[in-house]
Coordinates of C-alpha atoms and ligand atoms in Angstrom, one line a residue:
X275 CA 37.8 -46.3 68.4
X276 CA 34.6 -48.0 67.1
X277 CA 32.7 -46.7 63.8
X278 CA 29.3 -44.9 64.4
X279 CA 27.3 -42.5 61.9
X280 CA 29.9 -40.0 62.1
X281 CA 32.4 -42.1 60.7
X282 CA 33.3 -41.3 57.3
X283 CA 32.8 -44.6 54.7
X284 CA 33.2 -45.1 50.9
X285 CA 30.6 -46.9 49.2
X286 CA 31.7 -47.8 45.9
X287 CA 32.9 -45.2 44.0
X288 CA 30.7 -42.6 46.7
X289 CA 32.2 -41.2 49.5
X290 CA 30.6 -40.1 52.4
X291 CA 31.2 -37.6 55.4
X292 CA 28.8 -39.4 57.3
X293 CA 26.9 -42.5 57.2
X294 CA 23.7 -40.9 58.0
X295 CA 21.9 -41.4 54.4
X296 CA 18.2 -39.6 53.6
X297 CA 16.1 -42.4 52.4
X298 CA 14.2 -41.8 49.2
X299 CA 10.8 -40.0 50.1
X300 CA 7.8 -39.7 47.7
X301 CA 6.8 -36.0 47.9
X302 CA 4.5 -35.4 44.9
X303 CA 5.8 -31.7 44.2
X304 CA 7.7 -32.0 41.2
X305 CA 6.6 -29.2 38.1
X306 CA 4.9 -29.1 35.1
X307 CA 6.3 -32.3 32.8
X308 CA 7.8 -34.2 35.8
X309 CA 10.5 -30.9 36.0
X310 CA 11.8 -30.6 39.3
X311 CA 11.5 -26.9 40.2
X312 CA 12.4 -24.3 42.4
X313 CA 11.6 -26.1 45.9
X314 CA 12.4 -29.3 45.2
X315 CA 16.2 -27.8 44.7
X316 CA 15.5 -26.2 48.5
X317 CA 14.4 -29.2 50.2
X318 CA 17.7 -31.0 48.6
X319 CA 20.1 -28.8 49.6
X320 CA 18.8 -28.1 53.3
X321 CA 19.5 -31.8 53.4
X322 CA 23.0 -31.6 51.8
X323 CA 24.7 -32.5 55.2
X324 CA 23.4 -36.0 55.1
X325 CA 26.6 -38.3 54.3
X326 CA 24.0 -39.4 50.9
X327 CA 21.0 -38.3 49.7
X328 CA 18.8 -41.0 47.8
X329 CA 16.0 -39.3 45.8
X330 CA 12.4 -39.6 46.0
X331 CA 11.4 -42.8 43.7
X332 CA 11.9 -41.4 40.3
X333 CA 10.0 -43.0 37.0
X334 CA 12.4 -43.7 34.2
X335 CA 9.8 -43.5 31.4
X336 CA 6.3 -42.4 31.1
X337 CA 4.9 -45.7 31.8
X338 CA 6.6 -45.7 35.2
X339 CA 4.5 -43.4 36.6
X340 CA 2.3 -44.2 39.6
X341 CA 1.2 -41.3 41.7
X342 CA 0.4 -37.3 40.8
X343 CA 3.3 -35.1 40.8
X344 CA 6.4 -37.2 40.6
X345 CA 9.5 -36.0 39.3
X346 CA 11.1 -38.0 36.2
X347 CA 14.4 -38.8 34.5
X348 CA 14.0 -39.3 30.9
X349 CA 13.6 -35.8 29.3
X350 CA 15.6 -33.0 28.6
X351 CA 13.8 -30.4 31.1
X352 CA 13.8 -33.1 33.7
X353 CA 17.7 -33.1 33.6
X354 CA 17.9 -29.3 33.1
X355 CA 15.9 -29.8 36.5
X356 CA 17.8 -31.9 38.3
X357 CA 21.3 -30.5 37.4
X358 CA 20.0 -27.5 39.9
X359 CA 19.7 -29.9 42.4
X360 CA 22.8 -32.3 42.2
X361 CA 24.7 -28.4 41.7
X362 CA 22.8 -27.2 44.9
X363 CA 23.8 -30.3 47.2
X364 CA 27.4 -30.7 45.5
X365 CA 28.1 -27.0 46.3
X366 CA 27.3 -27.7 49.8
X367 CA 29.7 -30.8 50.3
X368 CA 26.9 -33.3 49.9
X369 CA 26.4 -36.1 47.9
X370 CA 23.3 -37.4 46.0
X371 CA 22.2 -40.6 44.0
X372 CA 18.7 -41.1 41.7
X373 CA 16.5 -43.8 42.9
X374 CA 15.4 -45.4 39.1
X375 CA 11.7 -46.3 39.8
X376 CA 9.1 -48.2 37.4
X377 CA 5.9 -49.0 39.3
X378 CA 4.8 -51.8 37.0
X379 CA 0.9 -52.4 38.3
X380 CA 1.0 -49.8 40.9
X381 CA -0.4 -47.3 38.6
X382 CA -3.6 -46.4 37.2
X383 CA -4.6 -45.7 33.1
X384 CA -5.5 -42.1 34.3
X385 CA -1.7 -41.8 35.3
X386 CA -0.3 -43.4 31.9
X387 CA 0.1 -42.1 28.3
X388 CA -3.1 -42.5 26.4
X389 CA -5.0 -44.3 29.4
X390 CA -2.5 -47.3 28.9
X391 CA -3.2 -50.4 31.1
X392 CA -0.9 -50.6 33.9
X393 CA 1.8 -53.6 33.0
X394 CA 3.2 -56.3 35.3
X395 CA 4.6 -59.8 35.1
X396 CA 1.0 -61.3 35.4
X397 CA -2.1 -60.5 35.2
X398 CA -2.7 -60.0 38.9
X399 CA -4.9 -57.2 40.1
X400 CA -3.3 -55.6 43.2
X401 CA -5.7 -54.9 46.3
X402 CA -5.8 -51.3 47.3
X403 CA -6.4 -47.9 45.5
X404 CA -4.3 -45.8 43.3
X405 CA -3.6 -41.9 44.3
X406 CA -4.9 -40.2 41.3
X407 CA -5.2 -36.7 40.3
X408 CA -8.9 -37.6 40.7
X409 CA -8.6 -38.9 44.3
X410 CA -8.7 -43.0 45.2
X411 CA -9.4 -45.3 42.5
X412 CA -9.6 -49.0 42.4
X413 CA -6.3 -50.5 41.2
X414 CA -7.2 -52.3 37.7
X415 CA -5.8 -55.6 36.5
X416 CA -2.6 -54.9 35.1
X417 CA -1.3 -56.2 31.6
X418 CA 1.4 -58.9 31.6
X419 CA 4.5 -57.9 29.8
X420 CA 5.4 -59.6 26.9
X421 CA 8.9 -61.3 26.6
X422 CA 9.6 -58.8 23.7
X423 CA 8.7 -55.8 25.9
X424 CA 11.1 -56.3 28.7
X425 CA 14.3 -55.3 26.2
X426 CA 12.4 -52.3 26.0
X427 CA 12.2 -51.7 29.4
X428 CA 15.8 -52.9 30.3
X429 CA 16.5 -49.9 27.2
X430 CA 14.6 -47.5 29.6
X431 CA 16.8 -47.8 32.6
X432 CA 20.0 -47.4 30.4
X433 CA 18.1 -44.2 28.8
X434 CA 17.4 -42.7 32.7
X435 CA 21.0 -43.9 33.5
X436 CA 22.3 -41.3 31.1
X437 CA 19.8 -38.7 32.1
X438 CA 21.2 -39.0 35.7
X439 CA 24.5 -38.8 34.4
X440 CA 23.8 -35.6 32.6
X441 CA 22.2 -34.5 35.5
X442 CA 25.2 -34.8 37.8
X443 CA 24.2 -37.3 40.0
X444 CA 27.0 -39.2 41.8
X445 CA 25.0 -42.9 41.1
X446 CA 22.0 -44.5 40.5
X447 CA 19.9 -46.7 42.6
X448 CA 17.8 -49.2 41.3
X449 CA 14.4 -49.5 43.3
X450 CA 13.6 -53.3 43.2
X451 CA 11.5 -52.8 46.6
X452 CA 8.0 -52.1 47.9
X453 CA 6.0 -54.0 45.5
X454 CA 7.2 -51.9 42.3
X455 CA 7.8 -53.8 39.0
X456 CA 11.2 -55.5 39.6
X457 CA 9.8 -56.7 43.2
X458 CA 6.8 -57.8 41.4
X459 CA 9.2 -60.3 39.1
X460 CA 11.2 -61.2 42.2
X461 CA 8.1 -62.6 44.4
X462 CA 5.6 -64.9 43.5
X463 CA 2.9 -63.7 45.1
X464 CA 3.0 -61.5 42.0
X465 CA 4.6 -63.5 39.2
X466 CA 3.0 -66.4 38.1
X467 CA 4.5 -66.4 34.9
X468 CA 5.3 -69.4 33.0
X469 CA 8.4 -68.3 30.9
X470 CA 12.3 -67.9 31.5
X471 CA 10.7 -64.7 33.6
X472 CA 8.9 -66.5 36.2
X473 CA 8.9 -69.5 38.2
X474 CA 12.5 -70.7 39.6
X475 CA 14.4 -68.1 41.7
X476 CA 16.8 -67.7 38.3
X477 CA 14.0 -67.0 36.1
X478 CA 12.3 -64.6 38.9
X479 CA 15.8 -62.4 39.4
X480 CA 16.5 -62.3 35.9
X481 CA 14.9 -58.9 35.0
X482 CA 16.6 -57.6 37.9
X483 CA 19.7 -59.1 37.1
X484 CA 19.1 -57.6 33.4
X485 CA 18.7 -54.6 34.5
X486 CA 21.5 -54.0 37.2
X487 CA 23.9 -55.4 34.1
X488 CA 22.9 -53.0 31.8
X489 CA 23.0 -49.8 34.3
X490 CA 26.5 -51.0 35.5
X491 CA 27.6 -51.3 31.9
X492 CA 26.0 -47.9 31.5
X493 CA 27.4 -45.7 34.5
X494 CA 29.9 -48.5 36.3
X495 CA 29.2 -50.6 39.2
X496 CA 30.9 -48.6 41.8
X497 CA 27.7 -45.8 41.3
X498 CA 25.3 -48.0 41.6
X499 CA 23.0 -49.6 44.5
X500 CA 20.5 -51.9 44.5
X501 CA 17.2 -51.6 47.1
X502 CA 15.3 -54.5 48.3
X503 CA 12.6 -55.0 51.2
X504 CA 12.4 -58.7 51.3
X505 CA 9.4 -58.4 53.8
X506 CA 7.1 -55.6 53.2
X507 CA 3.7 -56.6 52.5
X508 CA 2.9 -53.0 51.2
X509 CA 1.6 -52.8 47.4
X510 CA -0.4 -56.4 48.3
X511 CA 3.3 -57.9 48.1
X512 CA 3.8 -61.5 49.6
X513 CA 6.5 -64.5 48.8
X514 CA 6.1 -67.9 49.6
X515 CA 9.7 -68.3 51.1
X516 CA 10.9 -64.6 51.4
X517 CA 14.3 -65.7 53.3
X518 CA 15.0 -68.2 50.4
X519 CA 14.0 -65.7 47.4
X520 CA 16.1 -62.8 49.2
X521 CA 18.9 -64.5 50.2
X522 CA 19.2 -66.2 46.8
X523 CA 18.9 -62.3 45.1
X524 CA 21.7 -60.8 47.6
X525 CA 24.4 -63.2 46.2
X526 CA 23.2 -63.1 42.5
X527 CA 24.1 -59.3 43.0
X528 CA 27.8 -60.0 44.3
X529 CA 29.3 -61.0 41.0
X530 CA 28.7 -57.1 39.7
X531 CA 30.7 -55.6 43.0
X532 CA 28.2 -52.9 43.5
X533 CA 28.2 -49.6 45.5
X534 CA 26.0 -51.0 47.9
X535 CA 22.9 -52.7 48.9
X536 CA 20.4 -51.0 50.5
X537 CA 17.2 -53.0 52.7
X538 CA 14.0 -51.8 54.1
X539 CA 14.3 -54.3 57.0
X540 CA 10.4 -54.6 57.7
X541 CA 7.1 -53.6 56.3
X542 CA 6.4 -49.7 55.6
X543 CA 3.2 -47.6 55.4
X544 CA 1.2 -50.3 58.0
X545 CA 0.6 -52.5 54.9
X546 CA -0.1 -55.4 57.5
X547 CA 2.7 -57.4 59.7
X548 CA 6.0 -58.5 58.1
X549 CA 7.2 -62.0 58.4
X550 CA 10.1 -62.9 60.6
X551 CA 13.5 -62.6 58.2
X552 CA 17.3 -62.9 59.0
X553 CA 18.8 -59.6 58.1
X554 CA 22.0 -60.7 59.7
X555 CA 22.5 -63.7 57.5
X556 CA 20.9 -61.6 54.5
X557 CA 23.7 -58.6 54.6
X558 CA 26.5 -61.3 55.5
X559 CA 25.7 -62.5 52.1
X560 CA 26.1 -59.8 50.2
X561 CA 29.9 -59.0 49.8
X562 CA 29.9 -54.9 49.7
X563 CA 28.1 -52.2 51.4
X564 CA 25.0 -52.4 53.0
X565 CA 22.5 -49.5 53.6
X566 CA 19.8 -50.7 56.6
X567 CA 16.7 -48.5 56.7
X568 CA 13.2 -48.6 58.6
X569 CA 12.4 -47.0 61.9
X570 CA 16.0 -46.7 63.3
X571 CA 17.0 -43.7 65.6
X572 CA 20.7 -42.7 66.4
X573 CA 21.3 -45.2 68.9
X574 CA 20.3 -48.2 66.8
X575 CA 21.8 -46.6 64.0
X576 CA 25.1 -45.9 65.6
X577 CA 25.0 -50.0 66.9
X578 CA 24.1 -51.0 63.8
X579 CA 27.6 -49.5 62.4
X580 CA 29.2 -50.7 65.6
X581 CA 28.5 -54.5 65.2
X582 CA 29.2 -54.3 61.5
X583 CA 25.5 -54.9 60.5
X584 CA 25.4 -51.5 58.6
X585 CA 27.8 -49.7 56.8
X586 CA 25.2 -46.7 56.6
X587 CA 21.7 -46.2 58.2
X588 CA 18.8 -44.5 56.2
X589 CA 16.8 -42.0 57.8
X590 CA 13.2 -41.6 55.8
X591 CA 10.6 -39.7 58.3
X592 CA 13.2 -37.6 60.5
X593 CA 14.6 -36.2 57.4
X594 CA 11.6 -34.8 56.5
X595 CA 11.0 -33.0 59.7
X596 CA 15.0 -32.3 60.3
X597 CA 16.8 -30.9 57.1
X598 CA 20.0 -30.6 59.8
X599 CA 19.2 -34.3 61.0
X600 CA 23.2 -34.8 60.7
X601 CA 23.5 -31.9 63.1
X602 CA 21.1 -32.6 65.3
X603 CA 22.2 -36.5 66.2
X604 CA 25.8 -35.0 66.6
X605 CA 24.5 -32.7 69.4
X606 CA 22.0 -35.0 70.8
X607 CA 19.3 -32.3 70.0
X608 CA 15.6 -33.4 70.0
X609 CA 13.8 -33.7 66.4
X610 CA 11.3 -32.1 65.2
X611 CA 8.0 -34.2 64.6
X612 CA 6.7 -35.0 61.0
X613 CA 3.5 -33.5 60.1
X614 CA 2.1 -36.6 57.9
X615 CA -0.8 -34.1 56.4
X616 CA 1.9 -32.8 54.1
X617 CA 4.0 -35.8 53.2
X618 CA 2.4 -36.1 49.7
X619 CA 2.0 -33.1 47.5
X620 CA 1.3 -29.5 48.4
X621 CA 3.5 -26.4 48.5
X622 CA 6.7 -25.3 51.0
X623 CA 4.4 -26.2 53.9
X624 CA 5.8 -29.2 55.1
X625 CA 8.4 -29.2 52.8
X626 CA 11.0 -26.6 53.1
X627 CA 9.9 -24.9 56.6
X628 CA 10.6 -27.1 58.8
X629 CA 13.3 -25.4 61.5
X630 CA 16.8 -25.7 61.7
X631 CA 18.7 -26.0 65.1
X632 CA 19.6 -22.4 65.8
X633 CA 22.7 -21.9 67.1
Ligands
PHB714 C1 4.8 -44.1 48.2 O1 4.5 -43.3 47.7 O2 4.0 -44.5 49.1 C2 6.2 -44.7 47.9 C3 6.7 -44.7 46.8 C4 7.6 -45.2 46.6 C5 8.3 -46.6 47.6 C6 7.5 -46.7 48.5 C7 5.9 -45.9 49.1 O3 8.9 -47.3 47.5

């Protein structure tokens, strides 16, 4: 029988009861100090029938923040808050990994300790505006990181990974997509360094591989995923040769024997047209599990799995509006429509009050 979204699968050490993955979704509803609060526990618990939940992108340090009301994964209080989330998801039979995030230049001094200047591979100001507690404000020119500082950032990933283990997560996903710090190093539109972290593909990939190596050493390769977005122009991103760049990155990740590679197969947030890209080839170059993401519906998800393109499919917006998305797919039920006005920030409304199917 052909595989489909309801076939169980193991991604590394993580056993999924189905292949319907909840994509990482920024919701800006953490409590004081970046501590997950009661409504966050309810939100994730409601979605525990997903084969795997990937949490919202979660800053690994105070300098990794770029939006209001994000949860963190670097203080004891944050760990205690997340532990309630993982316990609730596990009690419902679900699996959950945390997405480790450093935003790099996609931030604003008002969101950083002591009004610090955001950091980046190169001092190149992204076009656009930051979401701050004071409203939209123009991005500033970031400060280019010194080589000596990069070891500290790698260490922040280790600390966050240890926190993730303490919080009971089934694994971690290294966020190297969507124009944030690690992606800023990968793509030549944002990386104009002349040292060993810029220029050649080997050099632009260096920081990602250092981070992955140290995260793997901390938690084990079979609990680590990486997210990439080869042609997503969001956050003012571009690369002169995306196919060559990301085919190289996919292959460079093979020696780690990771749980999975997770790909955003296009552009998000209407950030502009994405360039053509051969995701079939990209996927084939990676030896382990592959999670496909972006605008899949049930039929296309089943087809991607049946054809062998993907081992699992991540759904974002459908999971915002349908906590029981798996049950709805299983019974071919209609889906609740998502209300974009309540995506970012606010209360339980538009967060934990979307209706479940009634029996
Ligand atoms: C967002 O907040 O819009 C956002 C966050 C993380 C992503 C992509 C978008 O990877």
